[in-house]
Amino acid sequence: MCTYLTEQIQITGSGKGATGWFALSDASVYFDHPVHAMADHTLNIDFLNPRQGPSARVAVELTAESARALAKAIEAALASVPPGMLA
Amino acid sequence: MNEALTAETISINGYGGDEIEAYLARPMGDGPFGSVVVIHHMPGYDSGTKEITRKFAAHGYAALMPNLHHRDAPGASPDDAAAASRASGGVPDDRLVGDVGAAAGYLRALPGANGKAGVIGYCSGGRQSFLAACSLQLDAAVDCYGACIVNPPPEGMPMKVQPIVGLSKDLSCPLLGLFGADDKFPAPAETAELSRVLDDLGKEHEFHTYDGTGHSFFTTDRAAYRVEAANDGWAKIWDFYGRYLAG
């Protein structure tokens, strides 16, 4: 078995998949064996819209170090936004 | 053996009569052939597992791999289908048994089939291979690093599987187990416990655990690939199926 804790959240936004842009409604975040990345385990994020079917998915597989760096970068970017813009 | 084979995508009627996709590879010639049902790993019905299916045909076995995720995502790419299956809790056990039973029946009915059918599964398919061998009349089963046979899944895991060691008394055929010493799911303690249970029941089995090897060591296109373990594992598979399935 190769599945560990999965965080599933609802999100609002858009992603670009194999057939173009689509609205996102869900995301899964989990640490597991990757499909493509050259690592035994990676932090994987699936950006999804299940109502549009299983192919409405944008997937990323990041090393743990990369995932932590990404999380910090997201927080830093949001922290730098001028007051009033985060409606 | 001239290793000539044919391979194609077909449809079979699996659990509940559902029409599902499956990948068939079989040797050219008149037979007799043993049969192998290939159970893909959790990442799905992918090119690597199709390559494994063809490898069995090159070695003289008719092999069929049902797409266990077909119902979750018909027509989707294997990784998208696997993600959909994962999100919905994985493949239900009763559906797995129905699909494997249908695949074995299809193979046994092929011209040239010798009537013997085995099963092999990787990752989640390792557990499913054991499940099938305890639920169906088969002739040989191979479990490649299947977890959650003895131990429940770790807390927080979305998979709805439960331990099935209690089915061991119904194991219908010899079992070959191939595991990595560095694997956590299944860890060596879990496979040792399964071996002990099978010993107590007098069920024929042989387990091999490779040092310096973790999970998924047969997957040639991933960082987990371990050539030494995989080569030795394949040799053990040919020996095992040669004794119980061949000609």
Coordinates of C-alpha atoms in Angstrom, one line a residue:
Chain A
M1 CA 0.0 0.0 0.0
C2 CA 1.3 3.4 -0.8
T3 CA -1.1 5.9 0.5
Y4 CA -0.8 8.2 3.5
L5 CA -2.8 11.0 5.1
T6 CA -4.8 12.9 2.5
E7 CA -6.0 16.5 3.1
Q8 CA -9.1 17.3 1.0
I9 CA -10.2 20.9 0.8
Q10 CA -12.7 22.9 -1.2
I11 CA -11.1 25.8 -3.2
T12 CA -12.2 28.5 -5.6
G13 CA -10.1 29.4 -8.6
S14 CA -9.1 28.1 -12.0
G15 CA -6.4 25.7 -13.3
K16 CA -5.0 24.9 -16.7
G17 CA -5.2 21.2 -17.6
A18 CA -4.6 19.1 -20.7
T19 CA -7.5 20.6 -22.5
G20 CA -7.3 24.2 -21.3
W21 CA -8.6 26.2 -18.4
F22 CA -11.3 25.1 -16.1
A23 CA -12.9 26.1 -12.8
L24 CA -11.4 24.4 -9.7
S25 CA -13.6 23.2 -6.8
D26 CA -11.5 20.8 -4.8
A27 CA -7.9 20.0 -4.0
S28 CA -6.2 16.9 -2.5
V29 CA -2.9 17.2 -0.8
Y30 CA -1.0 14.0 0.2
F31 CA 2.4 12.4 0.6
D32 CA 2.8 9.4 -1.6
H33 CA 4.7 7.6 -4.3
P34 CA 4.9 9.9 -7.4
V35 CA 3.8 9.0 -10.9
H36 CA 6.6 11.0 -12.6
A37 CA 9.0 12.7 -10.2
M38 CA 12.2 10.9 -9.5
A39 CA 11.8 10.4 -5.8
D40 CA 10.4 7.6 -3.6
H41 CA 7.8 9.8 -2.1
T42 CA 6.6 13.3 -2.9
L43 CA 4.1 15.8 -1.7
N44 CA 1.4 15.7 -4.3
I45 CA -1.4 18.2 -5.0
D46 CA -4.3 17.5 -7.2
F47 CA -6.3 20.5 -8.2
L48 CA -9.7 19.2 -9.3
N49 CA -13.2 19.7 -10.5
P50 CA -14.9 16.3 -10.0
R51 CA -18.1 17.6 -11.7
Q52 CA -16.2 17.8 -15.0
G53 CA -14.8 14.3 -14.6
P54 CA -11.5 12.7 -13.5
S55 CA -9.5 14.4 -16.3
A56 CA -10.3 17.8 -14.9
R57 CA -7.1 17.6 -12.8
V58 CA -3.9 19.6 -12.5
A59 CA -1.4 17.5 -10.7
V60 CA 2.0 18.4 -9.2
E61 CA 4.5 16.2 -7.4
L62 CA 7.1 18.0 -5.2
T63 CA 9.9 16.9 -3.0
A64 CA 9.2 17.6 0.6
E65 CA 11.8 20.4 0.6
S66 CA 10.2 21.9 -2.5
A67 CA 6.7 21.7 -1.0
R68 CA 7.8 23.5 2.2
A69 CA 9.5 26.2 0.1
L70 CA 6.3 26.6 -2.0
A71 CA 4.2 26.9 1.1
K72 CA 6.5 29.6 2.5
A73 CA 6.4 31.4 -0.9
I74 CA 2.6 31.4 -1.0
E75 CA 2.4 32.8 2.6
A76 CA 5.1 35.4 1.8
A77 CA 3.3 36.5 -1.4
L78 CA 0.0 36.8 0.4
A79 CA 1.6 38.7 3.3
S80 CA 3.0 41.3 0.9
V81 CA -0.4 42.1 -0.5
P82 CA -1.5 45.7 0.4
P83 CA -4.3 45.9 2.9
G84 CA -7.7 45.9 1.3
M85 CA -6.8 43.7 -1.7
L86 CA -7.5 40.4 0.0
A87 CA -11.3 40.5 -0.2
Chain B
M1 CA 10.0 -20.7 -26.7
N2 CA 10.2 -18.1 -29.5
E3 CA 8.7 -15.2 -27.5
A4 CA 6.3 -14.3 -30.3
L5 CA 3.1 -12.8 -28.8
T6 CA 0.1 -10.7 -29.5
A7 CA -1.3 -7.9 -27.3
E8 CA -4.5 -5.9 -27.4
T9 CA -7.1 -4.0 -25.4
I10 CA -10.3 -6.0 -25.0
S11 CA -13.5 -5.8 -23.0
I12 CA -14.6 -8.3 -20.4
N13 CA -17.6 -8.6 -18.2
G14 CA -16.3 -8.2 -14.7
Y15 CA -18.0 -7.9 -11.3
G16 CA -21.8 -7.6 -11.6
G17 CA -21.6 -8.1 -15.4
D18 CA -20.0 -4.7 -15.9
E19 CA -18.1 -4.3 -19.1
I20 CA -14.6 -3.2 -18.3
E21 CA -11.4 -2.6 -20.2
A22 CA -8.6 -5.2 -20.0
Y23 CA -5.2 -5.7 -21.6
L24 CA -4.6 -9.1 -23.0
A25 CA -1.2 -10.5 -24.0
R26 CA -0.8 -14.1 -25.1
P27 CA 1.8 -16.2 -26.8
M28 CA 1.6 -17.1 -30.5
G29 CA 1.1 -20.8 -31.2
D30 CA -1.2 -23.6 -30.1
G31 CA -0.2 -24.0 -26.5
P32 CA -0.8 -25.4 -24.0
F33 CA -0.5 -22.2 -22.0
G34 CA -0.8 -21.4 -18.4
S35 CA -2.7 -18.2 -17.5
V36 CA -1.9 -15.2 -15.3
V37 CA -4.2 -12.4 -14.2
V38 CA -2.1 -9.3 -13.6
I39 CA -3.4 -6.9 -11.0
H40 CA -2.0 -3.4 -11.5
H41 CA -0.5 -1.2 -8.8
M42 CA -2.4 1.7 -7.2
P43 CA -1.1 4.2 -9.8
G44 CA -3.3 2.3 -12.2
Y45 CA -3.6 0.5 -15.6
D46 CA -0.4 2.1 -16.9
S47 CA 2.2 1.5 -19.5
G48 CA 4.6 -0.1 -17.0
T49 CA 2.0 -2.7 -16.0
K50 CA 1.1 -3.4 -19.6
E51 CA 4.8 -4.1 -20.2
I52 CA 4.7 -6.6 -17.3
T53 CA 1.6 -8.2 -18.9
R54 CA 3.5 -8.6 -22.2
K55 CA 6.5 -10.0 -20.4
F56 CA 4.3 -12.9 -19.2
A57 CA 3.2 -13.6 -22.7
A58 CA 6.8 -13.6 -23.9
H59 CA 7.5 -16.2 -21.3
G60 CA 4.7 -18.5 -22.5
Y61 CA 1.7 -17.4 -20.3
A62 CA -1.5 -15.9 -21.5
A63 CA -1.9 -12.8 -19.3
L64 CA -4.8 -10.5 -18.8
M65 CA -4.9 -7.2 -16.8
P66 CA -8.3 -5.8 -16.0
N67 CA -8.5 -2.1 -15.6
L68 CA -9.7 -1.9 -12.0
H69 CA -10.3 1.8 -12.2
H70 CA -12.3 1.7 -15.4
R71 CA -15.6 2.3 -13.6
D72 CA -14.2 5.2 -11.7
A73 CA -13.0 7.1 -14.8
P74 CA -13.9 5.4 -18.1
G75 CA -11.6 6.7 -20.9
A76 CA -9.4 8.8 -18.6
S77 CA -5.7 8.5 -18.5
P78 CA -4.3 6.0 -16.0
D79 CA -3.0 8.6 -13.5
D80 CA -6.3 10.6 -13.6
A81 CA -8.2 7.4 -13.1
A82 CA -6.0 6.3 -10.2
A83 CA -6.5 9.7 -8.6
A84 CA -10.3 9.4 -8.9
S85 CA -10.2 5.9 -7.5
R86 CA -7.9 7.0 -4.6
A87 CA -10.2 9.9 -3.8
S88 CA -13.2 7.6 -3.6
G89 CA -11.5 5.2 -1.2
G90 CA -10.0 2.7 -3.6
V91 CA -11.2 -0.5 -5.3
P92 CA -13.9 -2.4 -3.2
D93 CA -12.8 -5.9 -2.3
D94 CA -15.9 -7.6 -3.7
R95 CA -15.6 -5.8 -7.0
L96 CA -11.9 -6.8 -7.2
V97 CA -12.7 -10.5 -6.6
G98 CA -15.4 -10.3 -9.3
D99 CA -13.1 -8.7 -11.8
V100 CA -10.2 -11.1 -11.2
G101 CA -12.6 -14.1 -11.3
A102 CA -13.9 -12.9 -14.7
A103 CA -10.4 -12.4 -16.0
A104 CA -9.3 -15.9 -14.9
G105 CA -12.4 -17.4 -16.5
Y106 CA -11.7 -15.5 -19.8
L107 CA -8.1 -16.8 -19.8
R108 CA -9.1 -20.4 -19.0
A109 CA -11.5 -20.4 -22.0
L110 CA -8.9 -19.3 -24.5
P111 CA -7.8 -21.8 -27.2
G112 CA -4.7 -23.5 -26.0
A113 CA -5.2 -22.8 -22.3
N114 CA -4.2 -25.6 -20.0
G115 CA -6.8 -24.7 -17.4
K116 CA -4.4 -23.4 -14.8
A117 CA -4.7 -19.8 -13.7
G118 CA -2.5 -17.8 -11.4
V119 CA -2.6 -14.2 -10.2
I120 CA 0.1 -11.6 -9.5
G121 CA -0.4 -8.1 -8.0
Y122 CA 1.8 -5.2 -7.2
C123 CA 1.5 -2.6 -4.4
S124 CA -2.3 -2.5 -3.5
G125 CA -2.5 -5.3 -6.1
G126 CA -0.3 -7.5 -3.8
R127 CA -3.1 -7.4 -1.1
Q128 CA -5.6 -8.0 -3.9
S129 CA -3.7 -11.0 -5.2
F130 CA -3.9 -12.5 -1.8
L131 CA -7.6 -11.6 -1.5
A132 CA -8.3 -13.2 -4.9
A133 CA -6.4 -16.4 -4.0
C134 CA -8.4 -16.7 -0.8
S135 CA -11.7 -16.0 -2.6
L136 CA -11.3 -17.9 -5.9
Q137 CA -10.0 -21.3 -7.0
L138 CA -6.6 -20.5 -8.4
D139 CA -3.4 -22.4 -9.0
A140 CA -0.6 -20.0 -7.9
A141 CA -0.6 -16.5 -6.5
V142 CA 2.2 -13.9 -6.2
D143 CA 2.0 -10.9 -3.8
C144 CA 4.5 -8.2 -4.6
Y145 CA 4.7 -5.8 -1.6
G146 CA 1.1 -5.8 -0.7
A147 CA 0.2 -4.1 2.7
C148 CA -2.9 -4.1 4.8
I149 CA -3.2 -7.9 4.7
V150 CA -2.4 -8.3 8.5
N151 CA -2.3 -4.7 9.7
P152 CA -5.1 -2.0 9.2
P153 CA -4.2 1.0 7.1
P154 CA -2.5 3.9 8.9
E155 CA -4.7 6.4 10.6
G156 CA -5.9 9.1 8.1
M157 CA -5.4 6.9 5.1
P158 CA -8.4 7.4 2.7
M159 CA -8.4 3.8 1.6
K160 CA -11.3 1.8 2.9
V161 CA -9.5 -1.5 3.0
Q162 CA -9.3 -3.7 6.1
P163 CA -7.0 -6.5 7.1
I164 CA -7.8 -9.8 5.4
V165 CA -5.5 -12.2 7.2
G166 CA -8.6 -13.9 8.6
L167 CA -9.2 -15.3 5.1
S168 CA -5.9 -17.2 5.1
K169 CA -7.6 -20.5 5.9
D170 CA -9.3 -20.2 2.5
L171 CA -6.1 -19.7 0.5
S172 CA -6.6 -21.9 -2.5
C173 CA -3.1 -22.2 -3.9
P174 CA 0.6 -21.7 -3.2
L175 CA 1.7 -18.1 -2.5
L176 CA 4.9 -16.4 -3.4
G177 CA 5.7 -13.2 -1.6
L178 CA 8.3 -10.6 -2.7
F179 CA 9.0 -7.7 -0.4
G180 CA 11.5 -5.0 0.4
A181 CA 13.3 -4.9 3.8
D182 CA 13.0 -1.0 3.8
D183 CA 9.3 -1.0 3.0
K184 CA 7.0 0.5 5.7
F185 CA 3.8 -0.8 4.1
P186 CA 4.2 -3.7 4.4
A187 CA 7.0 -3.7 6.9
P188 CA 8.9 -6.9 7.4
A189 CA 7.1 -7.5 10.7
E190 CA 3.8 -7.6 8.9
T191 CA 5.0 -10.1 6.2
A192 CA 6.6 -12.2 8.9
E193 CA 3.3 -12.4 10.8
L194 CA 1.5 -13.4 7.6
S195 CA 4.1 -16.1 7.1
R196 CA 3.6 -17.4 10.6
V197 CA -0.2 -17.5 10.1
L198 CA 0.2 -19.5 6.9
D199 CA 2.7 -21.8 8.6
D200 CA 0.2 -22.5 11.4
L201 CA -2.4 -23.3 8.8
G202 CA -0.1 -25.5 6.7
K203 CA -0.6 -23.2 3.7
E204 CA 2.2 -23.5 1.1
H205 CA 4.1 -20.3 0.7
E206 CA 7.6 -18.8 0.2
F207 CA 8.5 -15.2 1.1
H208 CA 11.6 -13.3 0.0
T209 CA 12.6 -10.0 1.5
Y210 CA 15.3 -8.0 -0.3
D211 CA 17.8 -5.8 1.7
G212 CA 18.4 -2.3 0.5
T213 CA 15.0 -2.3 -1.2
G214 CA 11.7 -0.5 -0.4
H215 CA 8.3 -0.5 -1.9
S216 CA 7.6 -0.8 -5.7
F217 CA 11.0 -2.2 -6.7
F218 CA 9.7 -3.8 -9.9
T219 CA 8.6 -0.5 -11.4
T220 CA 11.4 0.2 -14.0
D221 CA 10.3 3.8 -14.7
R222 CA 10.4 5.0 -11.1
A223 CA 13.1 5.9 -8.6
A224 CA 12.0 3.0 -6.4
Y225 CA 13.3 0.5 -9.0
R226 CA 15.9 -1.8 -7.6
V227 CA 17.5 -3.8 -10.4
E228 CA 19.0 -6.6 -8.3
A229 CA 15.8 -7.3 -6.4
A230 CA 13.7 -7.1 -9.5
N231 CA 15.9 -9.5 -11.5
D232 CA 15.9 -12.0 -8.6
G233 CA 12.2 -11.5 -8.1
W234 CA 11.5 -12.3 -11.8
A235 CA 13.6 -15.4 -11.6
K236 CA 11.6 -16.5 -8.6
I237 CA 8.3 -15.8 -10.4
W238 CA 9.4 -17.9 -13.4
D239 CA 10.4 -20.8 -11.2
F240 CA 7.2 -20.6 -9.1
Y241 CA 4.8 -20.3 -12.1
G242 CA 6.9 -22.9 -13.9
R243 CA 6.1 -25.4 -11.1
Y244 CA 2.4 -24.5 -10.7
L245 CA 1.1 -23.0 -14.0
A246 CA 3.2 -24.0 -17.0
G247 CA 2.2 -26.4 -19.8

